[in-house]
Short mmCIF file of C-alpha atoms in Angstrom, two decimals:
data_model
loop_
_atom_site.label_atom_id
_atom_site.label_comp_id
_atom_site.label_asym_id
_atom_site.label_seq_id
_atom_site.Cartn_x
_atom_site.Cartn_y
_atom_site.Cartn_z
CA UNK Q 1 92.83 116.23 128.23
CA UNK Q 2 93.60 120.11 127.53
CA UNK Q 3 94.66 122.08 130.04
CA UNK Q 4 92.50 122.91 132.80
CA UNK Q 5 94.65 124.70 135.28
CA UNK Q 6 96.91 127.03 133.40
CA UNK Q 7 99.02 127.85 136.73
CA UNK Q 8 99.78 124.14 137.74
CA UNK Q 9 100.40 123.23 134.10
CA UNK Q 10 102.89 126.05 133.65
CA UNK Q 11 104.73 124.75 136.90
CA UNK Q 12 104.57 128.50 138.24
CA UNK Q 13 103.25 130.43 141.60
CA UNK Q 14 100.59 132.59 141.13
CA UNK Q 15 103.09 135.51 142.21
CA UNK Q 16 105.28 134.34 139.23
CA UNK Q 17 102.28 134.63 137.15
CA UNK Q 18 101.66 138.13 138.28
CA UNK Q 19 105.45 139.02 137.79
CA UNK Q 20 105.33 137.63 134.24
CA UNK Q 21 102.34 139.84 133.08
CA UNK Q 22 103.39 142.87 134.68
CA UNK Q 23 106.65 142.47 132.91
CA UNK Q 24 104.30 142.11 129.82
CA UNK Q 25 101.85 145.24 131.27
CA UNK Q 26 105.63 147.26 130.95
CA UNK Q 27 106.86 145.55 127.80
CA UNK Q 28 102.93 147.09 126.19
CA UNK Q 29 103.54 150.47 127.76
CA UNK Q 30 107.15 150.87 125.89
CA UNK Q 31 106.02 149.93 122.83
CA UNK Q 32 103.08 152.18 123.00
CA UNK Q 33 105.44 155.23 123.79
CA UNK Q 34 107.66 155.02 121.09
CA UNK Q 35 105.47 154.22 117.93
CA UNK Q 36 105.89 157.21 115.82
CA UNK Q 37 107.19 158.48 112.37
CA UNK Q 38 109.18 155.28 112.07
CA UNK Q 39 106.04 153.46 112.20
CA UNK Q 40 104.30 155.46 109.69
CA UNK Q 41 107.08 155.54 107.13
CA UNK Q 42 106.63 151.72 107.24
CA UNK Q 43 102.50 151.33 106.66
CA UNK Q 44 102.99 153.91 103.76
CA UNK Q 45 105.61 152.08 102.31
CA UNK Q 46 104.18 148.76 102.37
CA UNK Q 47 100.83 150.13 101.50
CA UNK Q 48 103.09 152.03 98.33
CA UNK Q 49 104.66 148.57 97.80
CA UNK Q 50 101.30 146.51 97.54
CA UNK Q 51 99.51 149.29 95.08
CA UNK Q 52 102.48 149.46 93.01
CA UNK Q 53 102.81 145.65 92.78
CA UNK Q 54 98.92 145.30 91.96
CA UNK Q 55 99.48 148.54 88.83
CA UNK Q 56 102.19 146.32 87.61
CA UNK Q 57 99.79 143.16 87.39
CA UNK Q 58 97.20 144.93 85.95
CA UNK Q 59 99.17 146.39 83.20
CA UNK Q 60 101.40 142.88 82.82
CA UNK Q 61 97.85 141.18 82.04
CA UNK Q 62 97.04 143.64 79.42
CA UNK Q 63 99.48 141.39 77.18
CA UNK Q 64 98.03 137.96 79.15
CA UNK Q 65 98.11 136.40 76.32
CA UNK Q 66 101.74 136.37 76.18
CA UNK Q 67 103.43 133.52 78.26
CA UNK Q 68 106.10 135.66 80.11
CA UNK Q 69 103.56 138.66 80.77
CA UNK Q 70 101.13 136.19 81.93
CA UNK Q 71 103.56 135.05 84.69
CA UNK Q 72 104.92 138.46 85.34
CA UNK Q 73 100.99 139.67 85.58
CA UNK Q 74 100.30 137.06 87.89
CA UNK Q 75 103.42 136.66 90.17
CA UNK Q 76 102.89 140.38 91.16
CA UNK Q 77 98.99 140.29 91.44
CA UNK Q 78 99.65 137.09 93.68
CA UNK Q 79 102.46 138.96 95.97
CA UNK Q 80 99.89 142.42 96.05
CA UNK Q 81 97.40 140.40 97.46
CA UNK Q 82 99.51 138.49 99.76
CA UNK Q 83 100.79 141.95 101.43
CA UNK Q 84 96.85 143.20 101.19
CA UNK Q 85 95.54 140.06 102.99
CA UNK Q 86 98.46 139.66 105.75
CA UNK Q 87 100.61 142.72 106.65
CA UNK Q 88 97.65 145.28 105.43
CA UNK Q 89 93.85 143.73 105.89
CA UNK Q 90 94.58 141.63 109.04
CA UNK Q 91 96.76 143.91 110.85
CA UNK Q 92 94.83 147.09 110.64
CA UNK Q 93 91.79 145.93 111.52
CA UNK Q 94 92.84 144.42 114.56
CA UNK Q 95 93.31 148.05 115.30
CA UNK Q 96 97.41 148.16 115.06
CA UNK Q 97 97.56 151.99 113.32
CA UNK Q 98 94.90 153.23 115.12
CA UNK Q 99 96.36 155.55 117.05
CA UNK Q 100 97.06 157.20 114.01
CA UNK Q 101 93.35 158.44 113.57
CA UNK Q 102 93.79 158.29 110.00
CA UNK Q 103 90.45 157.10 108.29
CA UNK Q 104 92.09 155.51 105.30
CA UNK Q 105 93.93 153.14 107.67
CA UNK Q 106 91.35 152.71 110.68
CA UNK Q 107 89.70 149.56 111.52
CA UNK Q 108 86.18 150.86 111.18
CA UNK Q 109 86.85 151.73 107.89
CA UNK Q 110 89.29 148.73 106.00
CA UNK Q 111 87.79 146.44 104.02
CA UNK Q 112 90.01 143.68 103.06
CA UNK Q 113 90.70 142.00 99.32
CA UNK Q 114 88.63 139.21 99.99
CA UNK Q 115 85.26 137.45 100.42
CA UNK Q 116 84.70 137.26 103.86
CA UNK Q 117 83.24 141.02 104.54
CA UNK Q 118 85.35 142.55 107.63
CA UNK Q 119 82.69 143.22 109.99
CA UNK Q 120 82.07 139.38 110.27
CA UNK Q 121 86.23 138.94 110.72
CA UNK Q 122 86.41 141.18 113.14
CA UNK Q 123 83.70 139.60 115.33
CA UNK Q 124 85.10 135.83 114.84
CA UNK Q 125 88.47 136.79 115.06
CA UNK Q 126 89.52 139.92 116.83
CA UNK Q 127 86.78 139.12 119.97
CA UNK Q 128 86.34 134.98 119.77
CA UNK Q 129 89.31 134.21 118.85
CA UNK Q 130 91.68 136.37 120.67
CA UNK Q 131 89.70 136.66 124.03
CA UNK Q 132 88.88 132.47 123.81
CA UNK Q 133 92.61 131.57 122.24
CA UNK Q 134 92.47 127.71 121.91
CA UNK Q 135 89.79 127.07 124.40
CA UNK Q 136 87.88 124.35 123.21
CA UNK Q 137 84.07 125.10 122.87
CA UNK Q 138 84.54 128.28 122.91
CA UNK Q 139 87.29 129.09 120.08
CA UNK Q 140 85.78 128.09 116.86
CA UNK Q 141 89.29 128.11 115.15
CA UNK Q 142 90.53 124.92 116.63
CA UNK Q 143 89.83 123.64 113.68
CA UNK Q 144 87.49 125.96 112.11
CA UNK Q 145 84.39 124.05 113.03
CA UNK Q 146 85.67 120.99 110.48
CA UNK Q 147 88.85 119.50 111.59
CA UNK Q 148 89.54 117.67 114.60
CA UNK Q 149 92.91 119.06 116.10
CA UNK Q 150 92.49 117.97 119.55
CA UNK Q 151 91.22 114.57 121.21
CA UNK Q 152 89.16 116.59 123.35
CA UNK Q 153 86.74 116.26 120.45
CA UNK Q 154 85.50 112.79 120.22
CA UNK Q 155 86.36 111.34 116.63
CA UNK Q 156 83.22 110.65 114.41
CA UNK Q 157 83.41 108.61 111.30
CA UNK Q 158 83.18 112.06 109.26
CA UNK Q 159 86.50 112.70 110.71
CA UNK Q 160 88.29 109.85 108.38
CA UNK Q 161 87.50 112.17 105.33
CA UNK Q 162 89.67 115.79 107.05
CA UNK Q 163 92.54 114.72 104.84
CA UNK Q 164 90.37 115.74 102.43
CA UNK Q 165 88.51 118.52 103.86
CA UNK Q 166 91.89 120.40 105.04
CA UNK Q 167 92.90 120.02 101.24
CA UNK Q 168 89.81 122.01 100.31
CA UNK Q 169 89.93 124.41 102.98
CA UNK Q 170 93.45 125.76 101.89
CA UNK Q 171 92.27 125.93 98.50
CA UNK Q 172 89.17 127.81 99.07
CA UNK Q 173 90.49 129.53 102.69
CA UNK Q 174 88.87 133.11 101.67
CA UNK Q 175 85.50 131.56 101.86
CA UNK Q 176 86.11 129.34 104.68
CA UNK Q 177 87.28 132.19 106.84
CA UNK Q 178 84.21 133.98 104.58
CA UNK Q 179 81.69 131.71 105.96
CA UNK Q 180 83.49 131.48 109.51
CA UNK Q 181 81.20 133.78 111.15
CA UNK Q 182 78.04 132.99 109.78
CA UNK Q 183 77.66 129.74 111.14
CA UNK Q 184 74.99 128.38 108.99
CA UNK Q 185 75.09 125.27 110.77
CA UNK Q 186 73.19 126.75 114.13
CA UNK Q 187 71.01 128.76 111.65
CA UNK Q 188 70.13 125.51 109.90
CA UNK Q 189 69.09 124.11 113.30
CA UNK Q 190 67.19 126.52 114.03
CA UNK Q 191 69.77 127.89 116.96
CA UNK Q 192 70.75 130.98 115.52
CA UNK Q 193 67.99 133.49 114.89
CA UNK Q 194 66.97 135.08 111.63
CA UNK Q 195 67.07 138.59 112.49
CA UNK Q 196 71.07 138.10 113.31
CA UNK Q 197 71.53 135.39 110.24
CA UNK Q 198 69.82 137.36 107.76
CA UNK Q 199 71.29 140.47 107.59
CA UNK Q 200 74.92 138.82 107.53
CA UNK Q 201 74.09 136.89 104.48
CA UNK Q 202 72.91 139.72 103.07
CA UNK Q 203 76.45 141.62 103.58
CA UNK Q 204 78.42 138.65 102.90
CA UNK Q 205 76.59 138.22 99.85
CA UNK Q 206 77.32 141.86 98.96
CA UNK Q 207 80.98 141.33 99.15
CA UNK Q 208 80.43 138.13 97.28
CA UNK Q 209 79.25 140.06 94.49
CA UNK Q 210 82.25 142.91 94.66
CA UNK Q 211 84.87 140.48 94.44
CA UNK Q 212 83.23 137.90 92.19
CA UNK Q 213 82.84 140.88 89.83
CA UNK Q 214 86.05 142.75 90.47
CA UNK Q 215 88.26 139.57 89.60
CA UNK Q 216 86.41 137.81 87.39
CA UNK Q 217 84.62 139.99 84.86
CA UNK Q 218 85.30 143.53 85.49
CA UNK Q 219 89.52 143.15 85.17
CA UNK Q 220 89.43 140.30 82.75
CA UNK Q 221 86.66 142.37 80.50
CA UNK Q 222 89.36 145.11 80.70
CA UNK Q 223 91.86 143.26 78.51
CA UNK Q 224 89.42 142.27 76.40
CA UNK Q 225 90.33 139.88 74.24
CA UNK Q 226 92.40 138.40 76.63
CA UNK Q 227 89.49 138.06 79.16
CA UNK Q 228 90.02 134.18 79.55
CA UNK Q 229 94.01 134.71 80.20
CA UNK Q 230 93.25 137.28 82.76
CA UNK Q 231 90.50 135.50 84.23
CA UNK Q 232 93.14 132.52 84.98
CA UNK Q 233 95.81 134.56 86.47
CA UNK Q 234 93.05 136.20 88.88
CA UNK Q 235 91.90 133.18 89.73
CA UNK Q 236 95.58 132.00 90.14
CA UNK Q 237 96.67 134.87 92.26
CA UNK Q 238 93.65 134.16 94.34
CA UNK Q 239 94.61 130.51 94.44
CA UNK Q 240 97.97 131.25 96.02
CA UNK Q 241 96.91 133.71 98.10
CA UNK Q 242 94.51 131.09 99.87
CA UNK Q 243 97.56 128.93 100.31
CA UNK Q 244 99.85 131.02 101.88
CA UNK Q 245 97.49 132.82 104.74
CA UNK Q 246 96.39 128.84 105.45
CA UNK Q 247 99.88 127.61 105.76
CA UNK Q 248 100.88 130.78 107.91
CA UNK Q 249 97.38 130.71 109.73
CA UNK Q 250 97.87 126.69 110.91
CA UNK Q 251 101.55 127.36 111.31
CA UNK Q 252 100.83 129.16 114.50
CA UNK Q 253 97.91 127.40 116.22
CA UNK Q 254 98.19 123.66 115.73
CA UNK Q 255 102.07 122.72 115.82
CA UNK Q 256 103.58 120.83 118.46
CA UNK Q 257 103.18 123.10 121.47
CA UNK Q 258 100.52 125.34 120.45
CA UNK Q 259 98.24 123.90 123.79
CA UNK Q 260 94.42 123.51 123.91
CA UNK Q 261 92.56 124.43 126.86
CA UNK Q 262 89.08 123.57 128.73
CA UNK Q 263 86.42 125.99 129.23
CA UNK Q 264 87.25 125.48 133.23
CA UNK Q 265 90.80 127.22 132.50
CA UNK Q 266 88.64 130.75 131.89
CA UNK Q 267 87.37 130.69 135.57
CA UNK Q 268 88.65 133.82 137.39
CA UNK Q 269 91.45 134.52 135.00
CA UNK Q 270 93.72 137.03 135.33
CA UNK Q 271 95.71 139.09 133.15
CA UNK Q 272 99.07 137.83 133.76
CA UNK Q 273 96.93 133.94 133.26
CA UNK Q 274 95.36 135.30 130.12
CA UNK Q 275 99.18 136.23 128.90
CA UNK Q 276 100.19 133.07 129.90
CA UNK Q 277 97.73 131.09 127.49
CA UNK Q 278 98.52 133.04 124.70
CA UNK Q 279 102.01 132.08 125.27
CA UNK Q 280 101.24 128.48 125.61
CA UNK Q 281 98.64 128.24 122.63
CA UNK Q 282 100.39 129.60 120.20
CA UNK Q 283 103.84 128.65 117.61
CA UNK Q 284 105.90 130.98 115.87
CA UNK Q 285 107.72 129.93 112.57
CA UNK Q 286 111.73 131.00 111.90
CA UNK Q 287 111.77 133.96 109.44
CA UNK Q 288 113.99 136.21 107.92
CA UNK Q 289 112.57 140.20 107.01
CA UNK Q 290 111.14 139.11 103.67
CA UNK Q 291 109.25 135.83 105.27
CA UNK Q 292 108.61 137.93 108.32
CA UNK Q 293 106.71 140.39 106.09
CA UNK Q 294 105.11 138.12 103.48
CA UNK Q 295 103.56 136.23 106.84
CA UNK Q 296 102.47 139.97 107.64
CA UNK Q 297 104.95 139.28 110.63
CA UNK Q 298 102.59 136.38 111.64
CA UNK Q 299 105.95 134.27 112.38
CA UNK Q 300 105.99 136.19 115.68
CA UNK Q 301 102.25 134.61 116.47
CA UNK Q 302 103.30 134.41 120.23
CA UNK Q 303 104.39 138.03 120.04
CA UNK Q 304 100.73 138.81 118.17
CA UNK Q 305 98.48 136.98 120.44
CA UNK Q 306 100.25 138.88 123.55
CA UNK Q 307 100.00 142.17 121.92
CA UNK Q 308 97.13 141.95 118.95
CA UNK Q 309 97.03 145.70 118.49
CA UNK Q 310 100.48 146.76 118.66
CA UNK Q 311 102.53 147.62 114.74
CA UNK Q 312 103.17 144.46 113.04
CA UNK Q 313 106.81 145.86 112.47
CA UNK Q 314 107.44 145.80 116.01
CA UNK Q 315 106.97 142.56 116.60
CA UNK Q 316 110.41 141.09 116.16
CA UNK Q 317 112.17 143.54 118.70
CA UNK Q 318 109.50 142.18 121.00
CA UNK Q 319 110.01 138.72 120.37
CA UNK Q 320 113.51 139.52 121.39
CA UNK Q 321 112.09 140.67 124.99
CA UNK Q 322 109.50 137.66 124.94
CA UNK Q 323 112.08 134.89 124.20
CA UNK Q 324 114.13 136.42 127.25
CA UNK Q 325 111.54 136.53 129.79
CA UNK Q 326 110.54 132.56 129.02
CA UNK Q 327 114.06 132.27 129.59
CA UNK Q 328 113.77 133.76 132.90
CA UNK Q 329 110.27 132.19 133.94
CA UNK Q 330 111.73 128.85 132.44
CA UNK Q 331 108.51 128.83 129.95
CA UNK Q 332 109.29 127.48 126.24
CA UNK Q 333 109.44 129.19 123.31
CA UNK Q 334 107.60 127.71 120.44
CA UNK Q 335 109.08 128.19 117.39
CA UNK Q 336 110.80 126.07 114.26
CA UNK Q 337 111.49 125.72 110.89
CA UNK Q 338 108.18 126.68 108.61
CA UNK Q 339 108.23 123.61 106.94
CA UNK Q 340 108.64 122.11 110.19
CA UNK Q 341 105.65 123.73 112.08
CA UNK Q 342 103.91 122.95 108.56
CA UNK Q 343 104.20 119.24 108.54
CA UNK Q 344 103.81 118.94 112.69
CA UNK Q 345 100.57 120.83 111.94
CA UNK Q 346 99.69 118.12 108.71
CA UNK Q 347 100.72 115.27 111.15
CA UNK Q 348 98.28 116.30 113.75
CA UNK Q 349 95.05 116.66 111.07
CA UNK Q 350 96.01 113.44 109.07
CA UNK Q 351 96.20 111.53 112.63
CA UNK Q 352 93.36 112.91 114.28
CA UNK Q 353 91.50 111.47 110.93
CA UNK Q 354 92.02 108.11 113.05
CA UNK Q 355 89.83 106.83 115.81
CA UNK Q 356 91.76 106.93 118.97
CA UNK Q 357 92.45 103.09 119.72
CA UNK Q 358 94.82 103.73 116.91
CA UNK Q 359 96.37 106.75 118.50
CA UNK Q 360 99.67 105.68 120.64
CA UNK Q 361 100.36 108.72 122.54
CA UNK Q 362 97.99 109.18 126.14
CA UNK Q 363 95.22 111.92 125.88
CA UNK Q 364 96.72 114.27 128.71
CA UNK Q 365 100.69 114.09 126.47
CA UNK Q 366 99.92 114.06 123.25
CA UNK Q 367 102.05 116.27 120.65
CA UNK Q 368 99.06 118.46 119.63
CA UNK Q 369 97.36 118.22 123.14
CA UNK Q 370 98.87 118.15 126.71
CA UNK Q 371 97.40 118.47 130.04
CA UNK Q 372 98.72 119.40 133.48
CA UNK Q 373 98.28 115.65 134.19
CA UNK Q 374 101.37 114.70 131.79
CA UNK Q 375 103.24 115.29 134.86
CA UNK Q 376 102.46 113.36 137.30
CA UNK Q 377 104.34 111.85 139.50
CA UNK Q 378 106.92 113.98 138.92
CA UNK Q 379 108.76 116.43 141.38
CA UNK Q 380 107.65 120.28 140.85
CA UNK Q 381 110.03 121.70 138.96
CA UNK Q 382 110.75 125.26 138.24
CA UNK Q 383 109.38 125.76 135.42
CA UNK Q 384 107.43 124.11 131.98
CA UNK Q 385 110.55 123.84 129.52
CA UNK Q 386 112.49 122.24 132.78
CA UNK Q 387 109.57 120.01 133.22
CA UNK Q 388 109.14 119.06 129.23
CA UNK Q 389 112.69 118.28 129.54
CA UNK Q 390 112.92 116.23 132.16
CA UNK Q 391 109.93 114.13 131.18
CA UNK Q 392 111.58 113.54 127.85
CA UNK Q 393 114.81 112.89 129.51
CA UNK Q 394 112.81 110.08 131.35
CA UNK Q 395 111.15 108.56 128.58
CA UNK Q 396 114.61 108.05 126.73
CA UNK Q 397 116.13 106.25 129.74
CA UNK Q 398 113.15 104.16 130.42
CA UNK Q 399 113.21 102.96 126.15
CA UNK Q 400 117.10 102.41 126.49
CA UNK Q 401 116.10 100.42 129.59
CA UNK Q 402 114.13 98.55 128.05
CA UNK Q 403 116.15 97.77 124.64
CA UNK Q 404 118.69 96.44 127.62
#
């Protein structure tokens, strides 16, 4: 069902593979080089930006109380924490300014504007996530441990209510990405031991209590008798700043294209193969500057899963270099309309919902799940997007044939 052999699926030699990633290796080394005072104008301006933004909140909700400062108060809290969450709290603790050995922006030392504490991110995220990228069993964000995404999981009657569930986990995507790590499931069972469970619930019940406090009694109490105003545009600004790092989040991992892959695919995996998955598991989104750094330049997802610790500002000069070598290696580029990768993404969760003997499509080429076996019979061809082409050049003559 998901891939198992990354080489065959990607219709290229394993000298093409090694090409490709030393290309990358060279691609890593320039960037590297050349980060510098441009680079640092650009954290301290964003990080200016998002502090100013979150002042001008604070002081609008003074007057919350007052329709227009109540939207003013809330539109920029929303926006601060949107820039805090995306292009500040995710990107520097994957380690992006670094090399900067600047303590305020390190990340040892960020803690982000949200429930789930960073230590348990980092672990989930930066090391599962990144080393595993959409291999199932191993990656627990295919899916997040409640929505079925591929049909490599069997369906389960449970899974006729993830409508429901994805609606809640946007809402409430802090403490789903909060609770992420903990995995209270294994310690229910018995699987996970205490002496790791219990001091994470401890610390994630410590930032609990920082944020809980910070947004919903400590600011509101400040305007005092505005408290319940203030308490609703937190909440709001939290609201919509759940929404937005969900829809980015899913917009690069579970559109059309964005490939799962079996545990087998791991076995003696090389660099230039470990490139080649990121490529081929995750989407990008189309974005101008001010989407591009809203997302926290997460509409270059490709471009992020190749190089997870490089300046999120860099990453649309090298999506220009990434676009050209699947050009060259005849790989495809994932990318679309948000709204596009948005509703591919809702299609996938909504149908998934369904036991599979109402599910059309075969298990090895499905939209959200392929396999190397959705080619065969067919000639090898140079390369994937060749290959993807032709087979859907072959479908459409074989449904005019048989319309005829």
């Amino acid at each position: 069902m998901a891939i198992t052999d990354i080489s065959e699926y990607a219709h290229l030699t394993d000298a093409d593979i090694e090409a490709l990633g030393h290309e990358l290796d060279t691609l890593r080394r320039e960037i590297e080089s050349d980060r510098g005072p441009r680079d640092v104008r650009y954290l301290r301006r964003t990080i200016a930006a998002q502090r100013s933004l979150e002042v001008i909140g604070r002081v609008a909700l003074l007057g919350s109380h007052r329709r227009p400062l109540w939207l003013l108060g809330t539109a920029a809290l929303s926006l601060s924490k949107i820039i805090e969450n995306m292009e500040l709290g995710h990107n520097v603790m994957h380690g992006q300014w670094d090399w900067m050995n600047d303590p305020e922006v390190h990340s040892t030392t960020w803690e982000w504007d949200m429930v789930c504490a960073s230590p348990h991110w980092k672990h989930s995220h930066n090391f599962i996530h990144h080393k595993y990228t959409n291999v199932v069993g191993m990656d627990d964000d295919v899916g997040y441990k409640i929505l079925r995404v591929t049909r490599d999981e069997p369906w389960e009657p449970r899974r006729a209510l993830q409508p429901i569930f994805n609606v809640l986990l946007a809402l409430t995507f802090e403490w789903g990405i909060g609770l992420h790590d903990l995995a209270l499931k294994e310690v229910i069972k018995g699987e996970k031991p205490m002496e790791i469970a219990r001091p994470q619930l401890k610390e994630f019940g410590r930032k609990i209590g920082k944020q809980v406090t910070k947004d919903y009694l400590l600011y509101p109490a400040l305007t005092g008798p505005n408290f319940l105003h203030t308490l609703t545009a937190n909440m709001t600004a939290n609201l919509v700043r759940n929404l937005w790092a969900y829809v980015v989040i899913f917009c690069g991992h579970f559109p059309d294209g964005a490939e799962k892959f079996t545990v087998d695919s791991l076995e003696d995996e090389t660099q230039g193969q470990w490139y080649l998955r990121q490529m081929l598991g995750s989407a990008n989104f189309e974005a101008g500057p001010a989407l591009a750094f809203l997302s926290g330049n997460l509409c270059y997802q490709i471009e992020h899963h190749l190089y997870p610790d490089l300046p999120s500002n860099r990453m649309a000069e090298i999506g220009v270099r990434v676009r050209e070598l699947c050009d060259k290696y005849d790989l495809p580029y994932t990318t679309g309309p948000l709204w596009v990768q948005y509703l591919k993404t809702l299609r996938t969760i909504n149908k998934l919902a369904l036991p599979d003997r109402f599910l059309h499509d075969t298990a090895d080429d499905a939209p959200e799940t392929a396999s190397e076996r959705r080619f065969a019979g067919m000639p090898r061809t140079r390369g994937l997007k060749t290959a993807i082409a032709e087979l859907r050049r072959t479908r459409r003559e074989r449904r005019r044939a048989r319309r005829a």
